[in-house]
Coordinates of C-alpha atoms in Angstrom, one line a residue:
M16 CA 1.8 -24.6 -37.9
K17 CA 0.7 -22.9 -34.7
A18 CA -3.0 -23.2 -33.8
R19 CA -4.7 -19.9 -33.5
P20 CA -6.6 -19.3 -30.2
I21 CA -10.3 -18.9 -30.2
L22 CA -11.1 -15.3 -29.7
P23 CA -13.9 -13.8 -27.6
P24 CA -16.2 -12.9 -30.6
T25 CA -16.1 -16.6 -31.6
F26 CA -17.3 -17.5 -28.1
L27 CA -20.0 -14.9 -28.4
L28 CA -21.2 -16.6 -31.6
I29 CA -21.1 -20.0 -30.0
A30 CA -23.1 -18.6 -27.1
V31 CA -25.8 -17.2 -29.4
I32 CA -26.1 -20.5 -31.2
A33 CA -26.4 -22.3 -27.8
I34 CA -29.0 -19.8 -26.7
L35 CA -31.0 -20.5 -29.9
L36 CA -30.7 -24.2 -29.6
L37 CA -31.8 -24.2 -25.9
N38 CA -34.7 -21.9 -26.8
F39 CA -36.1 -24.1 -29.5
A40 CA -35.0 -27.6 -28.2
I41 CA -35.9 -27.0 -24.5
P42 CA -38.0 -23.8 -24.2
L43 CA -39.0 -24.3 -20.5
G44 CA -41.9 -22.0 -20.6
R45 CA -42.5 -18.5 -21.8
L46 CA -40.9 -16.1 -19.3
I47 CA -41.3 -12.9 -21.2
P48 CA -44.4 -12.6 -23.5
T49 CA -44.7 -10.6 -26.7
P50 CA -44.6 -7.6 -26.9
W51 CA -42.5 -7.3 -23.7
N52 CA -39.8 -9.4 -25.2
L53 CA -39.0 -6.5 -27.5
F54 CA -37.3 -4.8 -24.6
G55 CA -34.5 -7.2 -25.4
L56 CA -33.5 -4.8 -28.1
L57 CA -32.3 -2.3 -25.4
P58 CA -29.5 -4.4 -23.9
L59 CA -28.7 -5.8 -27.4
A60 CA -28.3 -2.3 -28.8
F61 CA -26.4 -1.1 -25.7
G62 CA -24.1 -4.1 -25.8
L63 CA -23.3 -3.5 -29.5
A64 CA -22.7 0.2 -28.9
L65 CA -20.5 -0.5 -25.9
N66 CA -18.4 -2.8 -28.0
F67 CA -18.1 -0.3 -30.8
V68 CA -17.1 2.5 -28.5
A69 CA -14.6 0.3 -26.6
D70 CA -13.0 -1.0 -29.8
N71 CA -12.8 2.5 -31.2
A72 CA -10.9 3.6 -28.1
F73 CA -8.4 0.9 -28.7
Q74 CA -8.0 1.9 -32.4
K75 CA -7.6 5.6 -31.4
A76 CA -4.9 4.7 -28.9
G77 CA -3.1 2.5 -31.5
T78 CA -3.1 -0.5 -29.3
T79 CA -4.2 -4.1 -29.8
V80 CA -7.7 -5.3 -29.0
K81 CA -6.7 -9.0 -29.2
P82 CA -6.3 -10.9 -26.0
F83 CA -2.8 -12.1 -25.0
Q84 CA -1.1 -9.5 -27.2
E85 CA 0.9 -6.8 -25.5
S86 CA -0.9 -3.5 -25.0
T87 CA 1.0 -0.3 -25.7
T88 CA -1.5 1.9 -23.8
L89 CA -3.5 1.6 -20.7
L90 CA -7.0 2.9 -21.4
T91 CA -8.6 4.5 -18.4
D92 CA -11.0 7.0 -19.8
G93 CA -14.3 6.9 -21.7
V94 CA -16.1 3.6 -21.2
Y95 CA -13.0 2.4 -19.4
R96 CA -13.8 4.7 -16.5
L97 CA -17.0 2.6 -15.9
S98 CA -15.6 -0.9 -16.4
R99 CA -12.2 -2.5 -16.9
N100 CA -13.8 -4.9 -19.3
P101 CA -16.5 -3.0 -21.3
M102 CA -16.2 -5.4 -24.3
Y103 CA -16.9 -8.5 -22.3
L104 CA -19.7 -6.6 -20.5
G105 CA -21.1 -5.6 -24.0
F106 CA -21.0 -9.3 -25.0
V107 CA -23.0 -10.3 -21.9
L108 CA -25.6 -7.5 -22.7
I109 CA -25.8 -8.7 -26.3
L110 CA -26.6 -12.2 -25.0
A111 CA -29.1 -10.9 -22.5
G112 CA -30.8 -9.0 -25.2
V113 CA -31.1 -12.1 -27.4
V114 CA -32.4 -14.1 -24.5
I115 CA -35.0 -11.5 -23.6
L116 CA -36.1 -11.3 -27.3
L117 CA -36.6 -15.1 -27.3
G118 CA -38.6 -14.9 -24.1
S119 CA -38.1 -18.5 -22.7
L120 CA -36.4 -19.5 -19.5
S121 CA -33.8 -22.1 -20.6
P122 CA -31.4 -19.8 -22.6
W123 CA -30.7 -17.8 -19.4
V124 CA -28.3 -20.6 -18.3
I125 CA -25.8 -19.5 -21.0
L126 CA -25.2 -16.0 -19.6
P127 CA -23.4 -17.0 -16.4
I128 CA -21.5 -19.8 -18.2
F129 CA -20.4 -17.3 -20.9
A130 CA -19.3 -14.7 -18.3
G131 CA -17.5 -17.3 -16.3
L132 CA -15.6 -18.5 -19.4
M133 CA -14.6 -15.0 -20.3
Q134 CA -13.4 -14.4 -16.7
V135 CA -11.3 -17.6 -16.6
M136 CA -10.1 -17.8 -20.2
F137 CA -9.4 -14.1 -20.9
I138 CA -9.9 -11.5 -18.2
Q139 CA -7.6 -13.1 -15.5
A140 CA -4.7 -13.5 -17.9
E141 CA -5.3 -10.1 -19.5
E142 CA -5.2 -8.4 -16.1
R143 CA -2.0 -10.2 -15.1
M144 CA -0.4 -9.0 -18.3
L145 CA -1.6 -5.4 -17.7
E146 CA -0.2 -5.5 -14.2
E147 CA 3.2 -6.7 -15.5
Q148 CA 3.2 -4.1 -18.3
F149 CA 1.9 -1.0 -16.5
G150 CA 2.6 -1.8 -12.8
P151 CA 1.5 1.0 -10.4
D152 CA -0.6 2.7 -13.1
W153 CA -2.6 -0.5 -13.5
L154 CA -2.9 -1.1 -9.8
A155 CA -4.2 2.5 -9.3
Y156 CA -6.7 2.0 -12.1
K157 CA -7.8 -1.4 -10.8
R158 CA -8.5 0.1 -7.4
Q159 CA -10.7 2.8 -8.9
V160 CA -12.7 0.9 -11.6
R161 CA -14.7 -2.3 -11.1
Q162 CA -13.9 -5.3 -13.3
W163 CA -17.3 -5.7 -14.9
L164 CA -19.5 -2.8 -13.7

């Protein structure tokens, strides 16, 4: 039986759990007091919306959203005009929103770790696959659109 790879949403869940654990186990001071912490709802909502819109674009194009599966279409419009990786960007915004809502300093350490893991474990490989699959079209898109934002 072949082991199934851990997909990015699972890493998002693990990161949220790690953020909560750090917040309650090692709070390291209140960085954002109530009610200002409620501003965390903005990046949280924007991250969720970004993921919904990006996923919907994959569905409309009839291509896979799963990492390491071959894409049938190179998406370059909509949210993909702004970022080559809007779903990963959305995940980071979701995490930032959670961290702001919690208000303490220690959970912030998870954001760069999560972004780095996504870069190394998924984005680099996905971009190599897209270059092999779409060649010059991918390279032109890559020159025009930034990887994250």
